[in-house]
mmCIF file of C-alpha atoms and ligand atoms in Angstrom:
data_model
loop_
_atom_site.group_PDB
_atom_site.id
_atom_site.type_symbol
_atom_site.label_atom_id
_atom_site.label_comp_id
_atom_site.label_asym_id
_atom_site.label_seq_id
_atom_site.Cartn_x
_atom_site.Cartn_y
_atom_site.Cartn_z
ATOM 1 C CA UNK M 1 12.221 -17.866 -7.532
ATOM 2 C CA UNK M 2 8.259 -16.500 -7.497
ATOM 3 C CA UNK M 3 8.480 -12.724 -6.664
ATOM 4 C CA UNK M 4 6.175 -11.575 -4.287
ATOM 5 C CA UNK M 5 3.671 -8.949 -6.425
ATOM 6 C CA UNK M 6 3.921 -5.591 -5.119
ATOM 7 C CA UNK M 7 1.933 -2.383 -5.818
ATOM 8 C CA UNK M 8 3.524 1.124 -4.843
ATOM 9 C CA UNK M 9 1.020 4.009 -4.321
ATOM 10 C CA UNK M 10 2.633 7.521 -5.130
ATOM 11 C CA UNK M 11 1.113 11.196 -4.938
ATOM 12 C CA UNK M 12 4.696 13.089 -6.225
ATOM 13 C CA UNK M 13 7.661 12.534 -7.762
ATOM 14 C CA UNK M 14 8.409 9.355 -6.816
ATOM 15 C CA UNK M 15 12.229 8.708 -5.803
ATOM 16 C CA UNK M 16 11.233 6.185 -3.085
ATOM 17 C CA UNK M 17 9.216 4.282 -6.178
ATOM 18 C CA UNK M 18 12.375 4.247 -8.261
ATOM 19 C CA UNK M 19 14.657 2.892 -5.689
ATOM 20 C CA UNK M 20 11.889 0.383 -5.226
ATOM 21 C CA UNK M 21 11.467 -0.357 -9.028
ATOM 22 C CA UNK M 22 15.497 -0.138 -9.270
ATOM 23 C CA UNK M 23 16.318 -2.799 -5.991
ATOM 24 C CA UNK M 24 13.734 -4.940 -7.588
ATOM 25 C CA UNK M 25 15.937 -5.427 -10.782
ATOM 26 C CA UNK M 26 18.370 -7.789 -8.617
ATOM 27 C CA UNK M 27 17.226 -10.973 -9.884
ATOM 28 C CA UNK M 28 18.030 -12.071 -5.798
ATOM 29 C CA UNK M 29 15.359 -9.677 -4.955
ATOM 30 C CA UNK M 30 11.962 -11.560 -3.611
ATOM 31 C CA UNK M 31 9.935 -8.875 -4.914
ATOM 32 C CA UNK M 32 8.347 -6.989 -8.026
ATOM 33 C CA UNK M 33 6.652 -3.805 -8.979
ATOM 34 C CA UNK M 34 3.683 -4.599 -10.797
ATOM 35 C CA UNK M 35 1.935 -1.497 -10.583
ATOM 36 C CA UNK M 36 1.969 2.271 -9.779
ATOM 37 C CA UNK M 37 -1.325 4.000 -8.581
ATOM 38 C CA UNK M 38 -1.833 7.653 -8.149
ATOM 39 C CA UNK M 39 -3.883 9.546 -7.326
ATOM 40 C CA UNK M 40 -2.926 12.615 -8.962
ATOM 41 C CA UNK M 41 -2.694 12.164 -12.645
ATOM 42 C CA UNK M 42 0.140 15.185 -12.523
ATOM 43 C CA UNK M 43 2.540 12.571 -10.030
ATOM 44 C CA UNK M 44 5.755 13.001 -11.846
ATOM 45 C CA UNK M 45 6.358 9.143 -10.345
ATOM 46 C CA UNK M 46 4.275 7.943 -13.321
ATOM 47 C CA UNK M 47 6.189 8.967 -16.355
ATOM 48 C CA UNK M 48 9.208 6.992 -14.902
ATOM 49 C CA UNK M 49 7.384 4.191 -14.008
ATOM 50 C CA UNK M 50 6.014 3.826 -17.404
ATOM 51 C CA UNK M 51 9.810 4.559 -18.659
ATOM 52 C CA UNK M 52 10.431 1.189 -16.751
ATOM 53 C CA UNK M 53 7.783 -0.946 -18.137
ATOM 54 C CA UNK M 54 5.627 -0.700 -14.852
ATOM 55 C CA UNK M 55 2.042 -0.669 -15.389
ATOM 56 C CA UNK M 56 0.815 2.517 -14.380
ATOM 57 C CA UNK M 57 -3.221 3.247 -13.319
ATOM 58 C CA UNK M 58 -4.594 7.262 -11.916
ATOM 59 C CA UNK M 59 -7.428 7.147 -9.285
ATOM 60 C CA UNK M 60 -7.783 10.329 -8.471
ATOM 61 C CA UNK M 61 -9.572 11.053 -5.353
ATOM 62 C CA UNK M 62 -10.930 14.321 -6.691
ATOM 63 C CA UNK M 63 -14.265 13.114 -8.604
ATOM 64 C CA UNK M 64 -15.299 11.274 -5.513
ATOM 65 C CA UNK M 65 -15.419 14.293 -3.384
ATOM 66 C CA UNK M 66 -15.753 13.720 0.335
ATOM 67 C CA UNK M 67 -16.604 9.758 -0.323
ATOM 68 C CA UNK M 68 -13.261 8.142 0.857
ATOM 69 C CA UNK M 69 -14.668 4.923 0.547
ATOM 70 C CA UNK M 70 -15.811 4.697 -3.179
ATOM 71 C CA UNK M 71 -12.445 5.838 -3.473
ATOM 72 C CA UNK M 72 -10.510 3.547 -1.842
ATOM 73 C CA UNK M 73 -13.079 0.859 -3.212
ATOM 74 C CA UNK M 74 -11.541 1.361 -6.447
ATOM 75 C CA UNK M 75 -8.527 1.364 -5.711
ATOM 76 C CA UNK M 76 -9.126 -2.029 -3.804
ATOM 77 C CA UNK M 77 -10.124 -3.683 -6.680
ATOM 78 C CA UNK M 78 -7.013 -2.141 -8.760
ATOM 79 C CA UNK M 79 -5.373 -4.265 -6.699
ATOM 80 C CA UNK M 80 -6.927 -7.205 -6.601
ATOM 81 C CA UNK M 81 -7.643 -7.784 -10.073
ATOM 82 C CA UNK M 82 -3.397 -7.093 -10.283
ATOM 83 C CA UNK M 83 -2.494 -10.012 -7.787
ATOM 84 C CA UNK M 84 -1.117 -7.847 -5.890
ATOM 85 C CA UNK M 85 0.527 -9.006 -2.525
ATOM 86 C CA UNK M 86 1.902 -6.044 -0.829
ATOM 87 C CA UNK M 87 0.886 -2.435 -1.030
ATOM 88 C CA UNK M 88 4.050 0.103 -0.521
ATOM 89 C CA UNK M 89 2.839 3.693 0.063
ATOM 90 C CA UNK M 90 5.727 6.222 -1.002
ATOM 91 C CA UNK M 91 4.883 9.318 -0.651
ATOM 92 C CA UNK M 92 1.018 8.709 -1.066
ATOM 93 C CA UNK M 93 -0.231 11.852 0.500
ATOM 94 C CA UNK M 94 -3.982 10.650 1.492
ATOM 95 C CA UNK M 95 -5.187 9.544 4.887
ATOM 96 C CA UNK M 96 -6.777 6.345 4.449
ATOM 97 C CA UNK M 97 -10.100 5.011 5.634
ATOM 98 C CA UNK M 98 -10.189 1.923 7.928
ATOM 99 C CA UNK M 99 -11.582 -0.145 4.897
ATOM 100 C CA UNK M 100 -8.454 0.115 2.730
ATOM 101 C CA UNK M 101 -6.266 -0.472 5.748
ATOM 102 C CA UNK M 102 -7.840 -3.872 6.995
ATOM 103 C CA UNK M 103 -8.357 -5.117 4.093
ATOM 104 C CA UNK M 104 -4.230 -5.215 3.701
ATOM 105 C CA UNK M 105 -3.531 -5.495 7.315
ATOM 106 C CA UNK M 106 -0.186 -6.976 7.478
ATOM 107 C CA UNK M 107 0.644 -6.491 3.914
ATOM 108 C CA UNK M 108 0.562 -2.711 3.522
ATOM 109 C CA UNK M 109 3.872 -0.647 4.464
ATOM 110 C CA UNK M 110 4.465 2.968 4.633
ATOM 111 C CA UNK M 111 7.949 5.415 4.796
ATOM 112 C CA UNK M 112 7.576 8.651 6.640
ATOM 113 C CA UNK M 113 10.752 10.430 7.100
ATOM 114 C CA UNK M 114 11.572 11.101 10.610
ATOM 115 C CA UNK M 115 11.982 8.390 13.596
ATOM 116 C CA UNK M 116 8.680 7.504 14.736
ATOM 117 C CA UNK M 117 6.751 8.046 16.788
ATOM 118 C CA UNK M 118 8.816 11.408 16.855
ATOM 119 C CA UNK M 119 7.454 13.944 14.364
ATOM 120 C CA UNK M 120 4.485 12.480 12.760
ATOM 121 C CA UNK M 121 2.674 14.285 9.731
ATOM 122 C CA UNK M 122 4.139 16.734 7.441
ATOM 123 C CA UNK M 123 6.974 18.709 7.091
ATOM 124 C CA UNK M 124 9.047 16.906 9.756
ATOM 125 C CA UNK M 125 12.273 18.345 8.418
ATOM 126 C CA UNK M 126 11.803 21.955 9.266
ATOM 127 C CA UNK M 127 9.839 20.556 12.745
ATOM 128 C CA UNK M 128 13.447 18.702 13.655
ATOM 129 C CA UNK M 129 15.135 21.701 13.369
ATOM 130 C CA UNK M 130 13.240 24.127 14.778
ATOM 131 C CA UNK M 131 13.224 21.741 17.951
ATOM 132 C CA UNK M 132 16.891 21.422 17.870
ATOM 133 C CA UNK M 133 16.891 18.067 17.592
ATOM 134 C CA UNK M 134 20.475 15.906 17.313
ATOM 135 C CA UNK M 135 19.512 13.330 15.073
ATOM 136 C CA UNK M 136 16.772 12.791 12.295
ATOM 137 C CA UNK M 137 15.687 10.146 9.796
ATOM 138 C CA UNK M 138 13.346 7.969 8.273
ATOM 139 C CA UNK M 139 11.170 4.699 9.331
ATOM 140 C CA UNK M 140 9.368 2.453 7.510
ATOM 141 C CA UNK M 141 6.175 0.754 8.928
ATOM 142 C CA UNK M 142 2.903 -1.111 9.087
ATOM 143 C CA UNK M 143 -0.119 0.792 7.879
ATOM 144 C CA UNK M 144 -2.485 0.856 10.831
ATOM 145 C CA UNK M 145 -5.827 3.172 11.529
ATOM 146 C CA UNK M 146 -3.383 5.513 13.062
ATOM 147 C CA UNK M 147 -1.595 8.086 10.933
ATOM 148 C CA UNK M 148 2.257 7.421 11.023
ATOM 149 C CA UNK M 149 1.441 4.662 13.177
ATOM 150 C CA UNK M 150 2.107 0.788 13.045
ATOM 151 C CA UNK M 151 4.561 -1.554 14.182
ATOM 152 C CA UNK M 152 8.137 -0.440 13.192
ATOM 153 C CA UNK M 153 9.697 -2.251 10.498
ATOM 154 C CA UNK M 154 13.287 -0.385 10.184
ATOM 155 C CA UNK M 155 15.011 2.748 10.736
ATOM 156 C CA UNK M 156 17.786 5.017 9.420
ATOM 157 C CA UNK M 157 19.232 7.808 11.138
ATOM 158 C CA UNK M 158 21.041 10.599 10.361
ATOM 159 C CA UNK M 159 23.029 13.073 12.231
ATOM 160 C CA UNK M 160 21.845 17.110 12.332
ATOM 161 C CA UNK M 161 24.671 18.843 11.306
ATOM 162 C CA UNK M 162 25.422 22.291 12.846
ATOM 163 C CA UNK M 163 24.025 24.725 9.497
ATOM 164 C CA UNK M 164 21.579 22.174 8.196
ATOM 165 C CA UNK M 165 18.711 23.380 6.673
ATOM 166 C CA UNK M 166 15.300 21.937 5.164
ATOM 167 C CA UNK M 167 16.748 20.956 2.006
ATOM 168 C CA UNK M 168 19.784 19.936 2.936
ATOM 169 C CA UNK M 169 18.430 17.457 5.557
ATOM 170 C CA UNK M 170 16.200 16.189 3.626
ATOM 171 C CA UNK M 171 18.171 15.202 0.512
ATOM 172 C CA UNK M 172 20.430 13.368 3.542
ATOM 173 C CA UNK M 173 17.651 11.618 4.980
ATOM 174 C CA UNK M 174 15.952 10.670 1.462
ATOM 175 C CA UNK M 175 18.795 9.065 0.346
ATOM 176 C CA UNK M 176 18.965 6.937 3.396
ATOM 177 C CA UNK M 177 15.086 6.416 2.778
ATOM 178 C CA UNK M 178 15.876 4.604 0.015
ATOM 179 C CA UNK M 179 17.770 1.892 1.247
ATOM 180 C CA UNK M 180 16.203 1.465 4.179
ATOM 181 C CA UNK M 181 12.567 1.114 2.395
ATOM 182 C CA UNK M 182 14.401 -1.209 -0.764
ATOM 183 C CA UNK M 183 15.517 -3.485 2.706
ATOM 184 C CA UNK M 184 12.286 -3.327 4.910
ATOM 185 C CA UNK M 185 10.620 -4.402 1.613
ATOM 186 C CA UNK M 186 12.288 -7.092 0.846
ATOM 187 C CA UNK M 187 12.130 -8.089 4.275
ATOM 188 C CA UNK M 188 8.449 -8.535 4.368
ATOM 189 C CA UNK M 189 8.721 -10.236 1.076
ATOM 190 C CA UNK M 190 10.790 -12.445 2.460
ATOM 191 C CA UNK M 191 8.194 -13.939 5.088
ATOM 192 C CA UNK M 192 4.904 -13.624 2.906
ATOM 193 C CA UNK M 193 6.915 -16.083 0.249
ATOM 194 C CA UNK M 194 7.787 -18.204 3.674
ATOM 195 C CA UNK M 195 3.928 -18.053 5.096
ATOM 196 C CA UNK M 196 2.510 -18.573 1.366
HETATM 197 C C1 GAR E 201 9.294 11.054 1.142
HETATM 198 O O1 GAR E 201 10.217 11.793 1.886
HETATM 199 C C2 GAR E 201 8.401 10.252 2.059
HETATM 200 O O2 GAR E 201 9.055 9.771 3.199
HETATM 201 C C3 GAR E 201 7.348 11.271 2.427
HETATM 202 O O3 GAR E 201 7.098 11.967 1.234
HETATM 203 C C4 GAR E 201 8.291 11.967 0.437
HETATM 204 C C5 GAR E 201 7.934 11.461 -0.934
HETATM 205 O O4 GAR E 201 9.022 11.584 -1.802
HETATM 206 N N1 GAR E 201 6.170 10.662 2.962
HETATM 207 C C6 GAR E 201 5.442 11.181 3.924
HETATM 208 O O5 GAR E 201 5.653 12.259 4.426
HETATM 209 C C7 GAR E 201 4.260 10.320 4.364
HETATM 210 N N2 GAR E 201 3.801 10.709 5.649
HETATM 211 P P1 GAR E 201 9.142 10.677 -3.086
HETATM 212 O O6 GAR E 201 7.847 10.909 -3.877
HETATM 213 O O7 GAR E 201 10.327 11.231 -3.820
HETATM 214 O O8 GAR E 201 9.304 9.259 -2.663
#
């Protein structure tokens, strides 16, 4: 079977990148990690990618200052010159530029952890609580212009239990992050290797 090539962006510590990295050990799977990019050489993701025999690259935004675009440019051609097929943002904490987003349109997916379009942005945890909220969770979706926007690929839900807190909730709705993200990937795997 030809795995579709995919390239996970992180910012962090990476869990979402190691369920990725660890669903794509199923030899049934349809897709690979080829790559890890971040762009903070401090991403704690990067060590256990390399552990795994992932190629790793750091693009830090940092040196390119306000200039979005030279950064994204080079992460573009990261990319390219890597075959890659799909992009997987897991916790990559950078707004992205239109040019980075068309120029995967279709083939770059994000997770955010709450049901969208509830709760956009960050800390969506403490927001779910603090608006009393009954149930919580995590989606995975298209990258569009929008932030946290995009067409809906999958949910997970989980129930807010009476004395929940951040970090309690959290660690509930990560772990059902990564399932859901290891199944919405393979999902769009699944109809790349069908369009190809
Ligand atoms: C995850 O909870 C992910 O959903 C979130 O950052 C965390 C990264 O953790 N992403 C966003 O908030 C994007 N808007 P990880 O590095 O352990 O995967």
């Amino acid at each position: 079977m030809t795995k579709v090539k995919v390239a996970i962006l992180i910012s962090g510590r990476g869990s979402n990148m190691a369920a990725l990295i660890a669903a794509a050990k199923d030899r049934a799977y349809p897709a690979q990690i080829v790559l890890v990019i971040a762009n903070l050489a401090d991403a704690g993701g990067l060590a256990l990618a390399a552990a795994q025999g992932i190629e790793t690259a750091v693009i830090e935004h940092a040196p390119f200052g306000k200039d979005r675009l030279a950064h994204e440019r080079m992460i573009d051609a990261k990319l390219r010159q890597a075959g890659i097929e799909i992009v997987a943002l897991a916790g990559y904490m950078r707004v992205l530029t239109p040019f980075l987003v068309e120029a995967w349109a279709g083939r770059m997916i994000n997770i955010h952890p709450s049901l969208l379009p509830a709760l956009p942005g960050l800390h969506t945890h403490q927001r779910a609580l603090e608006a009393g909220l009954e149930k919580h969770g995590c989606t995975v979706h298209l990258v569009t212009a929008g932030v946290d926007e995009g067409p809906i690929l999958g949910q997970a839900k989980v129930d807010i239990l009476p004395g929940d807190t951040e970090a309690s909730l959290s660690a509930r709705v990560l772990e059902e992050e990564h399932k859901l993200y290891a199944r919405c990937l393979a999902d769009l795997a699944k109809t790349i290797t069908k369009t190809s």
